[in-house]
mmCIF file of C-alpha atoms in Angstrom:
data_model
loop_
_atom_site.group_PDB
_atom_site.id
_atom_site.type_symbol
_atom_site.label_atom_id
_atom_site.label_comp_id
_atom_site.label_asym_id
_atom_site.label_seq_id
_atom_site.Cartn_x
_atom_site.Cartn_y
_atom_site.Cartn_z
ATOM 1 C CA UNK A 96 142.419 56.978 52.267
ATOM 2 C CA UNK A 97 145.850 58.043 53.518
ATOM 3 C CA UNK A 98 146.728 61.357 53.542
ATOM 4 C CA UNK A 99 150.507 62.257 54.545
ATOM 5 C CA UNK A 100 151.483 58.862 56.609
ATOM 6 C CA UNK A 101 148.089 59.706 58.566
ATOM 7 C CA UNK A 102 145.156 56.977 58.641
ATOM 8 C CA UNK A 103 142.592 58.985 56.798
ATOM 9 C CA UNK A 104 141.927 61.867 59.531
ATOM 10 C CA UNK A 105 141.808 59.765 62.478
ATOM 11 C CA UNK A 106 144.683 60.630 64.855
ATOM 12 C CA UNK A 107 144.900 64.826 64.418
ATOM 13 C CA UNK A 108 140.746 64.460 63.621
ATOM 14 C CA UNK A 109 140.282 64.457 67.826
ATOM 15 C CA UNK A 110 141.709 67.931 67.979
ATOM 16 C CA UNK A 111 139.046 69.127 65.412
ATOM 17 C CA UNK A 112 137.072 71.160 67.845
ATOM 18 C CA UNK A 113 139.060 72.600 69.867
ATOM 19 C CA UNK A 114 139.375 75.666 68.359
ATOM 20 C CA UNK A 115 135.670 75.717 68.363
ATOM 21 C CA UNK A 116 135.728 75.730 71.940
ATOM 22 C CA UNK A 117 138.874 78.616 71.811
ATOM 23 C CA UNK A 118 136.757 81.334 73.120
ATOM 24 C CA UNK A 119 136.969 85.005 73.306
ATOM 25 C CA UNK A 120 138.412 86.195 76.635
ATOM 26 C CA UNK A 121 139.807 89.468 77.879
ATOM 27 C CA UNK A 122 143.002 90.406 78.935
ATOM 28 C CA UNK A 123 143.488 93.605 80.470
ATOM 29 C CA UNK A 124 144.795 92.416 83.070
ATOM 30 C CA UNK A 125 148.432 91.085 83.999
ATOM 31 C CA UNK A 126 148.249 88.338 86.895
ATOM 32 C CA UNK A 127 147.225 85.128 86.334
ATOM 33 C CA UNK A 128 144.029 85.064 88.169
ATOM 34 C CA UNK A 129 143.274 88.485 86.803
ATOM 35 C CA UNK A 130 143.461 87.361 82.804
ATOM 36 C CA UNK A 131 141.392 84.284 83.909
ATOM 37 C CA UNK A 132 138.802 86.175 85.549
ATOM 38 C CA UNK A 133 138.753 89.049 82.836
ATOM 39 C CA UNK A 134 138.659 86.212 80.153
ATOM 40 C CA UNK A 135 135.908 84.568 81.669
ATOM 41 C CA UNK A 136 133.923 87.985 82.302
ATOM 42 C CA UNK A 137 134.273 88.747 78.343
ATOM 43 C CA UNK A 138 133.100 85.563 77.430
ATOM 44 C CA UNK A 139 129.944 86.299 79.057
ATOM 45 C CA UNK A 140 130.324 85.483 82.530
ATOM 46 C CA UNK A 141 129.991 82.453 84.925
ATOM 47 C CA UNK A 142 126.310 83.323 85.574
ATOM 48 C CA UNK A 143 125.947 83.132 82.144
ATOM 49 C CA UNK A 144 127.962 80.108 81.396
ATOM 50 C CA UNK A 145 126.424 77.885 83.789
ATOM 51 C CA UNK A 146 123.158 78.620 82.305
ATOM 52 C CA UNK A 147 124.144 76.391 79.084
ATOM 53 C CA UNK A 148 123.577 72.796 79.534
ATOM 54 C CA UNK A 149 123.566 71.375 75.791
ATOM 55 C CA UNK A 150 125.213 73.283 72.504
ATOM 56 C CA UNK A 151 124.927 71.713 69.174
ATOM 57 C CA UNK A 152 127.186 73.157 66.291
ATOM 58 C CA UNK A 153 126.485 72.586 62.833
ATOM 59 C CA UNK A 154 128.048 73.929 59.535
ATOM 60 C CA UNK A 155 131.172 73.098 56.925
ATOM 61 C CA UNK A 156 134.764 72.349 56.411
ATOM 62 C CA UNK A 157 137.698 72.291 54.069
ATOM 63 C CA UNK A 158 140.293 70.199 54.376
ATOM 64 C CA UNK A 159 143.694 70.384 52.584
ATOM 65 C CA UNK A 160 145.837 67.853 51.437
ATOM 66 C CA UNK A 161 148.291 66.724 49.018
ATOM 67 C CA UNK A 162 145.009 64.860 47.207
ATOM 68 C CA UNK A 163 143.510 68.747 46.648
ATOM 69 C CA UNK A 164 141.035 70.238 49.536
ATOM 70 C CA UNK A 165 137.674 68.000 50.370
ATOM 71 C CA UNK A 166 134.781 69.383 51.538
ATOM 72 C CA UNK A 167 132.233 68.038 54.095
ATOM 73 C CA UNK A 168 129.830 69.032 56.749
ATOM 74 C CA UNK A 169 130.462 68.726 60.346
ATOM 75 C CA UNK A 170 128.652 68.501 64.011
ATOM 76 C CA UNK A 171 129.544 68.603 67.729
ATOM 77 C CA UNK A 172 127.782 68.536 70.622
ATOM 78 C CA UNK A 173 128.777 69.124 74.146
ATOM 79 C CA UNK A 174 126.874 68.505 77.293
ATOM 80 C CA UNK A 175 129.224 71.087 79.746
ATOM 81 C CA UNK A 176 131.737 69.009 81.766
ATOM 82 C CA UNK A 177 130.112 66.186 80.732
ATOM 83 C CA UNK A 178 130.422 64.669 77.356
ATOM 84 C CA UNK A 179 131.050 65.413 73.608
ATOM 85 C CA UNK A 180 130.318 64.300 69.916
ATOM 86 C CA UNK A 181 131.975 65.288 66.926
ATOM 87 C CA UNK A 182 131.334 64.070 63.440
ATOM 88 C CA UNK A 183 133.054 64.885 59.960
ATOM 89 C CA UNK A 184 131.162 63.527 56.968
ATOM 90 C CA UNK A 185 132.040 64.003 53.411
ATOM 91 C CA UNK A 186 131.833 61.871 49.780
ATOM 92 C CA UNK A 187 135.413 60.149 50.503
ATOM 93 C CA UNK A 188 135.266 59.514 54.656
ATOM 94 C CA UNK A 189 133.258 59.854 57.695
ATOM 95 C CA UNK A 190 134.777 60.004 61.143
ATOM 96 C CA UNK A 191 132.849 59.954 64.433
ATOM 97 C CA UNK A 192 134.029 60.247 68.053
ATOM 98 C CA UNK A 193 133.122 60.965 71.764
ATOM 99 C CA UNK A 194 133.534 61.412 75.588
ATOM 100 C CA UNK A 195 130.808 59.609 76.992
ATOM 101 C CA UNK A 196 131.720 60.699 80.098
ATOM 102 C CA UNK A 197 133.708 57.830 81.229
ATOM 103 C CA UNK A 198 135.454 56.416 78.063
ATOM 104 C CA UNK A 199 135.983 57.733 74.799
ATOM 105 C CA UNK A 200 135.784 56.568 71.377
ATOM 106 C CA UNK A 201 136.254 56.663 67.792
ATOM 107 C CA UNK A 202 134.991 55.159 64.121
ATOM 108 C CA UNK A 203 135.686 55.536 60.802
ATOM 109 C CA UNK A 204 135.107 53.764 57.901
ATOM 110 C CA UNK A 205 138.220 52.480 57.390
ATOM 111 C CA UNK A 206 139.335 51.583 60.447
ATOM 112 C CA UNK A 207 136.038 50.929 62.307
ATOM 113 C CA UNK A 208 135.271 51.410 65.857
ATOM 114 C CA UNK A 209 137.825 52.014 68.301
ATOM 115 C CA UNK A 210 137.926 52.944 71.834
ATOM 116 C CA UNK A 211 140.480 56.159 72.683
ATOM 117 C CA UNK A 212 142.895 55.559 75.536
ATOM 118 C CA UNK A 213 145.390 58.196 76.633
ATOM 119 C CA UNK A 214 145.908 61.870 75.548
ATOM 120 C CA UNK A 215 143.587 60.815 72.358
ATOM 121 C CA UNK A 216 140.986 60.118 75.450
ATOM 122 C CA UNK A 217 141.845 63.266 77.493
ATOM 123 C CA UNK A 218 141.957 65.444 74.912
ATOM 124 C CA UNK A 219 138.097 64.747 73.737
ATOM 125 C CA UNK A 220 137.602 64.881 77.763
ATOM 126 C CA UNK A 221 138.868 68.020 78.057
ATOM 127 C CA UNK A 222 136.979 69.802 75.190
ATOM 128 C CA UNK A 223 133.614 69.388 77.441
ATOM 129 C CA UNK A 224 135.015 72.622 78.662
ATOM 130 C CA UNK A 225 132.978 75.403 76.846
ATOM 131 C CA UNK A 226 136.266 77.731 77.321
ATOM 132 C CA UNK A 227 140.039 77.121 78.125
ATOM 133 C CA UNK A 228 139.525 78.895 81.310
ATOM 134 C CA UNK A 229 136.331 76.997 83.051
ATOM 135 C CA UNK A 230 138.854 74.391 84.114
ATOM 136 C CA UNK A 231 140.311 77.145 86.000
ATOM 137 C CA UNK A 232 140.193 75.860 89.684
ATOM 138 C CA UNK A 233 137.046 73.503 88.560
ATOM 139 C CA UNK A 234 136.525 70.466 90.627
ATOM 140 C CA UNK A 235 135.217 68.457 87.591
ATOM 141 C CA UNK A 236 138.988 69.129 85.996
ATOM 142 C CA UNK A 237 141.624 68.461 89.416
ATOM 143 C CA UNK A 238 144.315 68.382 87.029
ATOM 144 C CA UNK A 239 144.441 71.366 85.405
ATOM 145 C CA UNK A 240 147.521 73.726 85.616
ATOM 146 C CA UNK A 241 147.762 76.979 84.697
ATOM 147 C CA UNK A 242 150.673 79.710 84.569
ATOM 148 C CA UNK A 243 151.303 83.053 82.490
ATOM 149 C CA UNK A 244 154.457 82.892 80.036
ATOM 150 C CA UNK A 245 155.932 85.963 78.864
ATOM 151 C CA UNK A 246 153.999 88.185 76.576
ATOM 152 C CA UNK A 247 154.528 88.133 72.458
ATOM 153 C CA UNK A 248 153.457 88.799 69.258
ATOM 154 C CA UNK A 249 150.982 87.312 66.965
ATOM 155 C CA UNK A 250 150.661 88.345 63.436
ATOM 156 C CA UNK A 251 152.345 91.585 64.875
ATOM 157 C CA UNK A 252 150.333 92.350 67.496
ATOM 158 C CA UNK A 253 151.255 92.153 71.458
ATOM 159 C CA UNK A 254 149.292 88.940 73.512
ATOM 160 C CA UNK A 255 149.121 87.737 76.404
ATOM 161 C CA UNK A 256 150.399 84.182 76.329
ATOM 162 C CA UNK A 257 148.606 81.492 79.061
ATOM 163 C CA UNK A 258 149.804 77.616 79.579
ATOM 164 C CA UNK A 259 147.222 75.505 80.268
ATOM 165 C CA UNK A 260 147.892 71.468 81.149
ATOM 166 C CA UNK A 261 144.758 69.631 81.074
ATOM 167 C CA UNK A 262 145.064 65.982 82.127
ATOM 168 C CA UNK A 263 148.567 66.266 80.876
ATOM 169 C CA UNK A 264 148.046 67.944 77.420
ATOM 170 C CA UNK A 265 150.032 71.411 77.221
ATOM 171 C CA UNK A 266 147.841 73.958 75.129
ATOM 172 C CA UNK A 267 149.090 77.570 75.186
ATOM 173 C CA UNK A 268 146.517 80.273 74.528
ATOM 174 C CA UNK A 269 147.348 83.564 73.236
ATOM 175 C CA UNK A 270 145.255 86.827 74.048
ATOM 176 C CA UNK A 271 145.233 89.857 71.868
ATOM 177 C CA UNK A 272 145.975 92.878 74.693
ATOM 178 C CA UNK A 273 143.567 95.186 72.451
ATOM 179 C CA UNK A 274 140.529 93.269 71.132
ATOM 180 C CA UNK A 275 140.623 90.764 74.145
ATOM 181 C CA UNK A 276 139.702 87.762 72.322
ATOM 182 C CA UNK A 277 142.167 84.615 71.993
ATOM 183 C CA UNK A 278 143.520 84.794 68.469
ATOM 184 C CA UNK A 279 146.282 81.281 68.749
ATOM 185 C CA UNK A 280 145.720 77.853 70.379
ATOM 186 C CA UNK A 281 149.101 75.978 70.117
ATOM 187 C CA UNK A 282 149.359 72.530 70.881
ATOM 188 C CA UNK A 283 152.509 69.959 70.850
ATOM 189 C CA UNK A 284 151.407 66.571 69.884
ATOM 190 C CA UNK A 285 153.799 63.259 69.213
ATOM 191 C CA UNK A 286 152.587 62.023 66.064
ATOM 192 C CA UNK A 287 154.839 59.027 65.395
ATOM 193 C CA UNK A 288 153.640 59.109 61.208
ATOM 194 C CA UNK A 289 155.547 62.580 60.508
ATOM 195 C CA UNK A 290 158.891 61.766 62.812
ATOM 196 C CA UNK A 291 157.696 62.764 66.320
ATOM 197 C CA UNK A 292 156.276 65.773 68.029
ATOM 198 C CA UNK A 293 154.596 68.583 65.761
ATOM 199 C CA UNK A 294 153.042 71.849 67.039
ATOM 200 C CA UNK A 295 149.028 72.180 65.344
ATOM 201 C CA UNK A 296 148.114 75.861 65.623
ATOM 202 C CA UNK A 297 144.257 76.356 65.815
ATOM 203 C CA UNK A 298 143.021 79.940 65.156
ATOM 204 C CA UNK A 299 139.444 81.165 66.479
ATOM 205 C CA UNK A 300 137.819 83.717 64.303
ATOM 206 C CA UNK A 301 134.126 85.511 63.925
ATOM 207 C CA UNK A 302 133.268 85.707 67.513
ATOM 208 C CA UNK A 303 129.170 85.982 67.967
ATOM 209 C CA UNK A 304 127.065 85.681 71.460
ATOM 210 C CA UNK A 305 124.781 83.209 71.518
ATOM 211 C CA UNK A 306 122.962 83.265 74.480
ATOM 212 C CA UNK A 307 124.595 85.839 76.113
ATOM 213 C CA UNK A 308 128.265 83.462 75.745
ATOM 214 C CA UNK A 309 130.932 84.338 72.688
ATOM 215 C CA UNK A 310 131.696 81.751 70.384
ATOM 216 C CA UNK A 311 133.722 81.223 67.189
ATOM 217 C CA UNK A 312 132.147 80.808 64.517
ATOM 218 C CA UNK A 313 135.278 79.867 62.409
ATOM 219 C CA UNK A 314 138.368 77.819 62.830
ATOM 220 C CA UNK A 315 141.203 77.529 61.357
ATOM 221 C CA UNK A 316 143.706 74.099 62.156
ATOM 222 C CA UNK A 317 146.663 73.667 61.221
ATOM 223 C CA UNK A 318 148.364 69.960 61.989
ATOM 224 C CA UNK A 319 152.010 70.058 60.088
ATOM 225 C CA UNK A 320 152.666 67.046 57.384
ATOM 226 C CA UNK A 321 149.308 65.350 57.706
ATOM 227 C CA UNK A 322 146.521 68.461 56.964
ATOM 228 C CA UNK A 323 144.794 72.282 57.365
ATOM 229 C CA UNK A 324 141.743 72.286 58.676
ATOM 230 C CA UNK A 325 139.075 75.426 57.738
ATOM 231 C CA UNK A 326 136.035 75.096 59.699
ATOM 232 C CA UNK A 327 132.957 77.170 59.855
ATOM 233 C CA UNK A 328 129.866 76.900 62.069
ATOM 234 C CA UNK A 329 126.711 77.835 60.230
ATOM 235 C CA UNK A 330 123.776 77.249 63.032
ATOM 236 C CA UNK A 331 124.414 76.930 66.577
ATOM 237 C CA UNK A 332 121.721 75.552 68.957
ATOM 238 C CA UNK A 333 121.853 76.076 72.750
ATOM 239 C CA UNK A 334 119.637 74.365 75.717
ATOM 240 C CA UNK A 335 117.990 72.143 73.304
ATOM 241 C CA UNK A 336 117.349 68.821 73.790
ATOM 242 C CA UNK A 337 120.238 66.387 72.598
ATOM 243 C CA UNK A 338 119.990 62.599 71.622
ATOM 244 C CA UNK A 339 122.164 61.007 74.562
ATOM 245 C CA UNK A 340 122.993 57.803 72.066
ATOM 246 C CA UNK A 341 125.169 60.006 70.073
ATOM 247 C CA UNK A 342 127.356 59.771 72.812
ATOM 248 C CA UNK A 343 127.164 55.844 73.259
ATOM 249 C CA UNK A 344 130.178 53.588 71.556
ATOM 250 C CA UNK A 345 128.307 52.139 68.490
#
C-alpha cells in the first residue's frame, strides 16, 4: 500500500516514537543548563531515571490518510542508551524496526527486511534516550548539541524553545513556561516523495509517572503529505524482563 508517494509507512514510520519518548520537563528557568536541569528534575530525576533499565509500551493508533484512518496496535521497547523496538501491526500492514545497539533495521511486508543507514539509523539510535535531555552532556551520546532559541508561543501560550542535534538530526523542543511539560517536538526531515524537506510536529499529551518518571501516554504526529499519526499507550511495563531477539535483524 502507498499512501501519498510514501512506501506504505516505512520512511516517516522511524519517527513513530519519538513523541513517546517527548517527556515532561520543567522550565522555570532561563539558561540553558538551568531548563535542562529543571527539565530533568520534573521528569523525575536522574536518581530516578537511572533506576529504569527496560520499558515496554503497549496500546493503539490511528492513522490518517487519503485511503480513510486505519487502526492498529502498537509496541516499543527500549533498553536505556542501549537499544529499541518498535512495531505497528494492523489488518492492511505491519512494520517492524530497531537499534540493536550497533546497526539498525527495518521490515515490512512489502518491502521486506532492510537494514537503516544514516539519519533513518540515528534517529532510532537516538530514541534509546528516555528524554530529550539525558543526552545532555552524556558520554553514550558525544554528539549531541544543545542551545536555547528565543522564546514563543504555542497554541497561544509562552514556551521555552530548546535545539537539540543528535547525531546530526535537529529536533526543537518546546516547553510550556506554566505547566512545565514539553507540549511541541518539531523535526525537519528531507523526504524526497513530497518535494524535499518537511517539518513533522509530534505533540506529547496525558503525562502519568510510572515509576516515579513522567511519561506520555498520548501522541500526536504529524508528517505533512504522507500521514497523522494518533497514538495512545494503554499499559506500560518498567524493569521487566525483555526478549533481547526482538532486537536482532530477522
Amino acid at each position: 500500500m502507498t499512501i501519498k508517494g510514501a512506501q506504505g509507512p516505512g520512511r516517516a514510520g522511524l519517527l513513530l516514537t519519538l513523541g513517546v519518548l517527548a517527556w515532561a520537563g520543567a522550565a522555570q528557568a532561563q539558561s540553558l543548563d538551568e531548563i535542562i536541569e529543571a527539565a530533568v528534575a520534573a521528569t523525575g530525576g536522574r536518581d530516578a531515571i537511572a533506576q529504569i533499565e527496560t520499558v515496554r509500551h503497549t496500546g493503539s493508533f490511528t492513522m490518517g490518510t487519503d485511503f480513510g484512518p486505519i487502526e492498529g496496535s502498537l509496541e516499543i521497547v527500549i533498553i536505556p542508551n542501549q537499544k529499541m523496538y518498535q512495531a505497528l501491526i494492523s489488518d492492511l500492514f505491519s512494520q517492524r524496526s530497531a537499534w540493536d545497539g550497533t546497526a539498525a533495521w527495518q521490515s515490512e511486508a512489502f518491502t521486506g527486511t532492510v537494514e537503516l543507514t544514516g539519519a533513518a539509523a540515528a534517529n532510532l539510535r537516538n530514541q534509546t534516550a528516555l528524554d530529550g535531555f539525558q543526552a545532555y552532556q552524556n558520554p553514550v551520546f558525544p554528539d549531541a548539541e544543545y542551545a536555547k532559541a528565543d522564546d514563543e508561543q504555542v497554541d497561544g501560550r509562552d514556551h521555552f524553545v530548546l535545539e537539540i542535534s543528535v547525531s546530526g538530526i535537529p529536533y526543537r523542543y518546546f516547553i510550556d513556561k506554566e505547566t512545565h511539560l514539553v507540549t511541541l517536538l518539531t523535526l525537519e526531515m528531507d523526504v524526497p516523495e513530497v518535494g524535499g524537506v518537511i517539518e513533522v510536529t509530534v505533540r506529547p499529551s496525558e503525562y502519568e509517572r510510572f515509576e516515579g518518571v513522567l511519561m506520555a501516554r498520548r501522541t500526536q504526529l504529524s508528517i505533512p503529505g504522507i500521514y497523522d499519526l494518533d497514538m495512545r499507550i494503554s499499559e506500560t511495563v518498567i524493569n521487566e524482563p525483555v526478549d533481547q531477539a526482538i532486537f536482532a535483524k530477522p
